[in-house]
Coordinates of N, CA and C in Angstrom, one line a residue:
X1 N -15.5 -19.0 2.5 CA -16.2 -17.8 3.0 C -16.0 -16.6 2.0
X2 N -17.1 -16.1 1.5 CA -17.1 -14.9 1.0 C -16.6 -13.5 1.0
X3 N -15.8 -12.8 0.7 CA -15.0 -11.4 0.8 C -16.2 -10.9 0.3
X4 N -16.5 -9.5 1.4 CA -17.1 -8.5 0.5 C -16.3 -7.3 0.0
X5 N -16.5 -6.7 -0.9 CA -15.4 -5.5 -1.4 C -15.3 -4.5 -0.5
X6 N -16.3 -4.2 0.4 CA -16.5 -3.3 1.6 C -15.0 -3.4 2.5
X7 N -14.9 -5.0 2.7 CA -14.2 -5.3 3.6 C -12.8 -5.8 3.5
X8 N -12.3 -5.9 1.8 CA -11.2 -6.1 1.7 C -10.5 -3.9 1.6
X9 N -11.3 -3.5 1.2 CA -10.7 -2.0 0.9 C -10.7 -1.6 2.5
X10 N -11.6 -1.5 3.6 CA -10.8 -2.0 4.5 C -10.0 -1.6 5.4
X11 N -9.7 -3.6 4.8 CA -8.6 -3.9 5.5 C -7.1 -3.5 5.1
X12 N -7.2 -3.1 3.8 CA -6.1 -2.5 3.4 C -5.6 -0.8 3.5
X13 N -6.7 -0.1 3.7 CA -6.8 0.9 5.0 C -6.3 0.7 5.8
X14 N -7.1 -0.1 6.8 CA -5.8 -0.1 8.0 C -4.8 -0.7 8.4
X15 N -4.3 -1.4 6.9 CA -2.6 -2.0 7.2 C -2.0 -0.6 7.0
X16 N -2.3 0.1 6.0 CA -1.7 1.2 5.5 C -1.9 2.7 6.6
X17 N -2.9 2.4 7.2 CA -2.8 3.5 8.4 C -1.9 3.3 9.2
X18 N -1.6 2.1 9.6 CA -0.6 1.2 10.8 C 0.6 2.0 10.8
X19 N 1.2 2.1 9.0 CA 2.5 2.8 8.8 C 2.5 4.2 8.8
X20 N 4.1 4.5 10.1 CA 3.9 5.7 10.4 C 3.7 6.8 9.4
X21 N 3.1 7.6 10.0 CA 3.1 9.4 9.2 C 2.2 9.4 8.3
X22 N 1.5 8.3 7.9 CA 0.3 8.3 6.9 C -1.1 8.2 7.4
X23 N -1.9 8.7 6.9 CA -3.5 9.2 7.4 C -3.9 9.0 5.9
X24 N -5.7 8.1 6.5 CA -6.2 8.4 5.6 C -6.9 9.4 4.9
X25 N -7.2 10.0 3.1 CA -7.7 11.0 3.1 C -9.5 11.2 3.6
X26 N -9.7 12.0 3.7 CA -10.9 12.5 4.2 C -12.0 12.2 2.7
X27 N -11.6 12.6 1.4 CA -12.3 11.8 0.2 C -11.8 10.7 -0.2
X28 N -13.2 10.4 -1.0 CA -12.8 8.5 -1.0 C -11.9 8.6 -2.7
X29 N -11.8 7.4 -2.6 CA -10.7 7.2 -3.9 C -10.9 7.7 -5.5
X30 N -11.6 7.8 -5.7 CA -11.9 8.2 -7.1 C -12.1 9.6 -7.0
X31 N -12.1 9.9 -6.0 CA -11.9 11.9 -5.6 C -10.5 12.4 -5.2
X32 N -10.1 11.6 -4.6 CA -8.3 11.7 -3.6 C -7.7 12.2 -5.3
X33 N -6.7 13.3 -4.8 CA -5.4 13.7 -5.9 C -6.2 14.3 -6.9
X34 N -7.5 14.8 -7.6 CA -8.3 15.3 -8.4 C -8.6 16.0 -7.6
X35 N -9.4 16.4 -6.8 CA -9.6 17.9 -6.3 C -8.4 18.4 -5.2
X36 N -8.2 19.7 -5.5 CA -6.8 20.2 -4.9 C -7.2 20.0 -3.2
X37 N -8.5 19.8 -2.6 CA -8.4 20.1 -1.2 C -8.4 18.9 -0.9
X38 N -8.4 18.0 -1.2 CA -7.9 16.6 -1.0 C -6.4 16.1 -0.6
X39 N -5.1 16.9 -1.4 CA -4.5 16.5 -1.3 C -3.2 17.0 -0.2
X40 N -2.7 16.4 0.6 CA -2.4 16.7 2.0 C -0.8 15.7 1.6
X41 N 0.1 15.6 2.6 CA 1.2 14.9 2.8 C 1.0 14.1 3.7
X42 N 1.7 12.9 2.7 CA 1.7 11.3 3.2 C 0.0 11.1 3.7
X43 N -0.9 11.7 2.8 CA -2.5 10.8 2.4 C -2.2 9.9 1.6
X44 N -3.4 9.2 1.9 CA -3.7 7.6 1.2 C -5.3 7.9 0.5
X45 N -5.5 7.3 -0.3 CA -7.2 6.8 -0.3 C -7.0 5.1 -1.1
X46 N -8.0 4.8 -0.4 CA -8.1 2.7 -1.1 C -8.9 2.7 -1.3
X47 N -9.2 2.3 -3.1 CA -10.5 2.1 -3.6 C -10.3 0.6 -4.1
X48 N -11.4 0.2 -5.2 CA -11.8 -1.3 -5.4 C -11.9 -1.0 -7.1
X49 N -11.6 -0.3 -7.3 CA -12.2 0.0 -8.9 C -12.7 -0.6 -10.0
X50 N -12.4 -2.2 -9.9 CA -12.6 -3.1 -10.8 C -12.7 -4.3 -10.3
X51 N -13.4 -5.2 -10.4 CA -13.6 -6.8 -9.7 C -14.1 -7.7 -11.1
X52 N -13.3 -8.7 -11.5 CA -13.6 -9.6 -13.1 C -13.8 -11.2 -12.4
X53 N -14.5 -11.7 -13.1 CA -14.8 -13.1 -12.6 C -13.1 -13.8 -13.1
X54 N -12.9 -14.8 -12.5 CA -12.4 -15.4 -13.2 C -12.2 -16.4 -14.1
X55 N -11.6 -16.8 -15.2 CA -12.2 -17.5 -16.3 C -12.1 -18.9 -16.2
X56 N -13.6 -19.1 -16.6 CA -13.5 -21.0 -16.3 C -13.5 -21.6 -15.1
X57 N -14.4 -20.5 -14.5 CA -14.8 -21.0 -13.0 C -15.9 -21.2 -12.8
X58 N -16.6 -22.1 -12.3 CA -18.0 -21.9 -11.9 C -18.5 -20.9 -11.0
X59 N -19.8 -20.8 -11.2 CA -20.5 -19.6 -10.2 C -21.4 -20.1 -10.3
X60 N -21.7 -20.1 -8.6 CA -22.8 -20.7 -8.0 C -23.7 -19.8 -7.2
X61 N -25.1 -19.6 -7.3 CA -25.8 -18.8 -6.0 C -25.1 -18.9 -4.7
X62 N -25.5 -20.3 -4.5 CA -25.0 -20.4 -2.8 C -24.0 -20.3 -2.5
X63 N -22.7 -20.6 -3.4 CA -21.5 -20.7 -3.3 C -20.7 -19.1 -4.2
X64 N -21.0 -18.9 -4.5 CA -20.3 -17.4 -5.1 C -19.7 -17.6 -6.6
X65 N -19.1 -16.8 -6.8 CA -18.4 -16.4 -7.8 C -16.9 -16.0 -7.5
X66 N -16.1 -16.8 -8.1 CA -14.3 -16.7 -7.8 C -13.9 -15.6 -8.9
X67 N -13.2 -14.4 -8.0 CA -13.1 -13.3 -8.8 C -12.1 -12.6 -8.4
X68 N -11.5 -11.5 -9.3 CA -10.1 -11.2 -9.0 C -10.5 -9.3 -8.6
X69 N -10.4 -8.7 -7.7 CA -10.5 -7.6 -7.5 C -9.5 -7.1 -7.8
X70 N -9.1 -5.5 -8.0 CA -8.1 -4.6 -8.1 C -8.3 -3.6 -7.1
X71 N -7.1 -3.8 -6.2 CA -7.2 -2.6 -5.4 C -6.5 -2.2 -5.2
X72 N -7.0 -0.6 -5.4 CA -6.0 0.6 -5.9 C -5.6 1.5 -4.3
X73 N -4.9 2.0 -4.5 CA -3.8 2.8 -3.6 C -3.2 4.3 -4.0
X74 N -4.2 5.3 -3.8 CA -3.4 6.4 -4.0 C -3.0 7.4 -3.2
X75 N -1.9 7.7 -3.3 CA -1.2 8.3 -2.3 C -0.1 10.3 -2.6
X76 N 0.0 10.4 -1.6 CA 0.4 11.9 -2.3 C 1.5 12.7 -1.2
X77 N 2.8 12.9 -1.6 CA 3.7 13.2 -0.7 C 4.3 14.6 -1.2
X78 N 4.4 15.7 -0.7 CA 4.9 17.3 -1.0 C 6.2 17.4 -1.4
X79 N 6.3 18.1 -2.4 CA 7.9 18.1 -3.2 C 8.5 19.3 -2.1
X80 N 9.6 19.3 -1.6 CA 9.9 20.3 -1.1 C 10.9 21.3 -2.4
X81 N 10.7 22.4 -2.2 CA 10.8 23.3 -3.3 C 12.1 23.5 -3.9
X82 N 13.3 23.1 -2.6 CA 15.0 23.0 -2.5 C 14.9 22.2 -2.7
X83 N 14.6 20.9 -3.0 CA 15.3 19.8 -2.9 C 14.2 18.6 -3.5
X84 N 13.9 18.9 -4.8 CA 13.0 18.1 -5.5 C 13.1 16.7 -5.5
X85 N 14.7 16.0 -5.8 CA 15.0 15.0 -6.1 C 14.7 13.7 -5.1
X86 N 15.2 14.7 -3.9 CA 15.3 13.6 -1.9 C 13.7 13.6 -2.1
X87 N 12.8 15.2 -2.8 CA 11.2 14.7 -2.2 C 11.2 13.2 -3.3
X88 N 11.2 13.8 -4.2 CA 11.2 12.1 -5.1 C 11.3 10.7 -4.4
X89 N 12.8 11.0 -3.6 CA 13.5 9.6 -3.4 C 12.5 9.3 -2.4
X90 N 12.3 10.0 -1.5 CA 11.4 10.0 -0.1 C 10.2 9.6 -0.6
X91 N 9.3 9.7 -1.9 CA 8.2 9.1 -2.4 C 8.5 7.6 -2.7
X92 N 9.3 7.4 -3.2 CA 9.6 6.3 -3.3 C 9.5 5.0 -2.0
X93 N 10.7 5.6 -0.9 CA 10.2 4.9 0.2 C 9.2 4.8 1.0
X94 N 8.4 5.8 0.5 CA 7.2 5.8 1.2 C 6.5 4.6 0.4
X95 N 6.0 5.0 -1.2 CA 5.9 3.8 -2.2 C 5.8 2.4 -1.3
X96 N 7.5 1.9 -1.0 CA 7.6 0.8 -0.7 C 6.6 0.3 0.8
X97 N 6.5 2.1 1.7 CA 6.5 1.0 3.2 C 4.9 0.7 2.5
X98 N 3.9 1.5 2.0 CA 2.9 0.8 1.3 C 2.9 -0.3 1.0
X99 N 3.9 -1.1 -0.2 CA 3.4 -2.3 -0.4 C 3.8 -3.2 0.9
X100 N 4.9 -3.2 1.9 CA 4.9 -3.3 2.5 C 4.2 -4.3 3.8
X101 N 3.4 -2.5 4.0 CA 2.2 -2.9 5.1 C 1.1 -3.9 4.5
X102 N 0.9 -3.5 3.1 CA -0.3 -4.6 2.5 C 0.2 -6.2 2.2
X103 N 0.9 -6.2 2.0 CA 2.1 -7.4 1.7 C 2.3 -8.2 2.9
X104 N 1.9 -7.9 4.1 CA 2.4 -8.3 5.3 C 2.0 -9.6 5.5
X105 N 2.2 -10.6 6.0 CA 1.6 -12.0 6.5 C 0.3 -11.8 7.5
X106 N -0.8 -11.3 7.3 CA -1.6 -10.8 9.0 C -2.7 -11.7 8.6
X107 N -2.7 -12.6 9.6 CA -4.1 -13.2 9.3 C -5.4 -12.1 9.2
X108 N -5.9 -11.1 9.6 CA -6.8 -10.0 9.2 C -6.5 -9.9 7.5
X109 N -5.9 -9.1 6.9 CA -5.5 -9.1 5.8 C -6.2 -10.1 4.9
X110 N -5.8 -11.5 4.9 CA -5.6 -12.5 4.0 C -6.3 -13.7 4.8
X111 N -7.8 -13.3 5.7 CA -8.6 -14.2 6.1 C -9.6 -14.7 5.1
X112 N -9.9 -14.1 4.1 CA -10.9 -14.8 2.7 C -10.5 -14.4 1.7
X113 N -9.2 -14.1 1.5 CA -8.3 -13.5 -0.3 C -7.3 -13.5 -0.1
X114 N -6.5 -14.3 -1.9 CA -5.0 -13.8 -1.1 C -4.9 -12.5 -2.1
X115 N -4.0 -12.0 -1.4 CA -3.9 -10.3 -2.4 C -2.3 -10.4 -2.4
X116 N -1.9 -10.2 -3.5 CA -1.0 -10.1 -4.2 C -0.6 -8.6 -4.6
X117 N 0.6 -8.3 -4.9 CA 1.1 -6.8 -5.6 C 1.2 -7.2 -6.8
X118 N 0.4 -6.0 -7.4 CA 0.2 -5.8 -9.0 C 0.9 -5.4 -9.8
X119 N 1.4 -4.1 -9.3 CA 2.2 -3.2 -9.5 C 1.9 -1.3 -9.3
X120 N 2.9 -0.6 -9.9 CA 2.5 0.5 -9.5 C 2.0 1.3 -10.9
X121 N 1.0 1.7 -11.1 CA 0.4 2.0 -12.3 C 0.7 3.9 -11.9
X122 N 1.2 4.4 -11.4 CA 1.0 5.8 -11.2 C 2.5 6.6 -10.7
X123 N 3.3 7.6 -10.8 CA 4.3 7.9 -10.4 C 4.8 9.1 -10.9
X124 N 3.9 10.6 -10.4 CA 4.1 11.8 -11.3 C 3.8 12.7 -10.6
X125 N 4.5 13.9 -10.8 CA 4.3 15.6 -10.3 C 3.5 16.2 -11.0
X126 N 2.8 16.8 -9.9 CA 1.7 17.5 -10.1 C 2.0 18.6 -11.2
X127 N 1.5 19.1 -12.0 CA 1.8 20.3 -13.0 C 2.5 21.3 -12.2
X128 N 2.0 22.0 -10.9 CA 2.8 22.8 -10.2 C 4.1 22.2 -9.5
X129 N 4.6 21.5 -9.5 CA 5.4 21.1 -8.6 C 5.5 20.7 -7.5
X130 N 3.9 20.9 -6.7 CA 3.9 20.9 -5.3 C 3.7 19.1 -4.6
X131 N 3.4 18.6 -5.7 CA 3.1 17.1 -4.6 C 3.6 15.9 -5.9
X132 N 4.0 14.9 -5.4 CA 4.4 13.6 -5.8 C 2.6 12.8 -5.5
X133 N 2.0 12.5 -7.0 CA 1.4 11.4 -6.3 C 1.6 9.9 -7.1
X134 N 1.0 9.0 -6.6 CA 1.7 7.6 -6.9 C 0.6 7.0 -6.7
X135 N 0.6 5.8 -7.6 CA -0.8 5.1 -7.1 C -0.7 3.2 -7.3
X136 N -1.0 2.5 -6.5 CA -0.1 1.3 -6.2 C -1.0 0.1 -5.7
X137 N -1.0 -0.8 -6.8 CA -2.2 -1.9 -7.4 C -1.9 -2.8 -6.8
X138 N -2.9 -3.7 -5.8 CA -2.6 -5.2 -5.6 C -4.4 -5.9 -6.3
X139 N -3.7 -6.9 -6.6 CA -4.8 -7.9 -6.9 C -5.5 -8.9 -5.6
X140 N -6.9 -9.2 -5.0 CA -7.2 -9.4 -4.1 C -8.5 -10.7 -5.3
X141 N -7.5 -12.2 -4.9 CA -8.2 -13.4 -5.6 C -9.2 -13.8 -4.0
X142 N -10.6 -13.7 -4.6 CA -11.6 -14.2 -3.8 C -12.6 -14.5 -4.2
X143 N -13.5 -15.2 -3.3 CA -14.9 -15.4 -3.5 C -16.4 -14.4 -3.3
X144 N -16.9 -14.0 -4.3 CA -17.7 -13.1 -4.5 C -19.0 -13.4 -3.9
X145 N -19.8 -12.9 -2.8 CA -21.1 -13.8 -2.8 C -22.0 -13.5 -3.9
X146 N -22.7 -14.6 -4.2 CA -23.7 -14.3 -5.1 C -25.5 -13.9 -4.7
X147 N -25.1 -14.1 -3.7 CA -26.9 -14.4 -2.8 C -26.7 -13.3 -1.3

């Protein structure tokens, strides 16, 4: 059965909403952490940003295309202004309960992909100092419809 991209971004939405204190943002992912009114404590946004066939597979109309999605994870937690380091450490575990909740065994999740952690391609303070954002990659291997 076919994964649509619609529906793996998702589903990794709401593993990630599941864990406490996190909401998702109000803009979508390629906006989240780039405009300042976006950015809130303990937001998420899940985008899809990239989907590659994979090599030396067949692709068939009726049967799809086997392909490797990337899906991205960005997130944003407030430096408190005494105590820079704990906000740091505190991004971090947040970091984790992210991969986490996506990583979880849930038949929902991993009913037509398996998705895998990528890694974390993002991990930096804002020029002002006010927010930690992080941004944190799993690979989602599926079948693409072609028809």
């Amino acid at each position: 059965m076919a994964a649509t991209l619609k529906s793996l971004r998702q589903r990794v939405d709401t593993a990630i909403d599941a864990v406490t204190g996190f909401s998702p943002a109000k803009h979508p992912y390629n906006v989240f952490g780039r405009d300042p009114s976006s950015v809130l404590h303990k937001r998420y946004a899940v985008g899809v940003p990239r989907t590659e066939a994979v090599a030396n597979r067949r692709q068939k109309t009726d049967v799809g295309a086997v392909v490797n999605t990337l899906i991205a994870v960005t997130y944003c937690m407030r430096v408190r202004p005494k105590d820079q380091v704990a906000s740091y450490d505190d991004s971090l575990d947040a970091e984790a309960e992210i991969i986490k909740a996506v990583m979880a065994d849930t038949a929902a999740l991993k009913a037509d992909a398996v998705i895998s952690f990528s890694g974390v391609s993002m991990r930096e303070v804002d020029p002002a100092g006010e927010w930690i954002i992080g941004e944190v990659e799993f690979t989602a291997l599926h079948t693409l419809a072609l028809e």
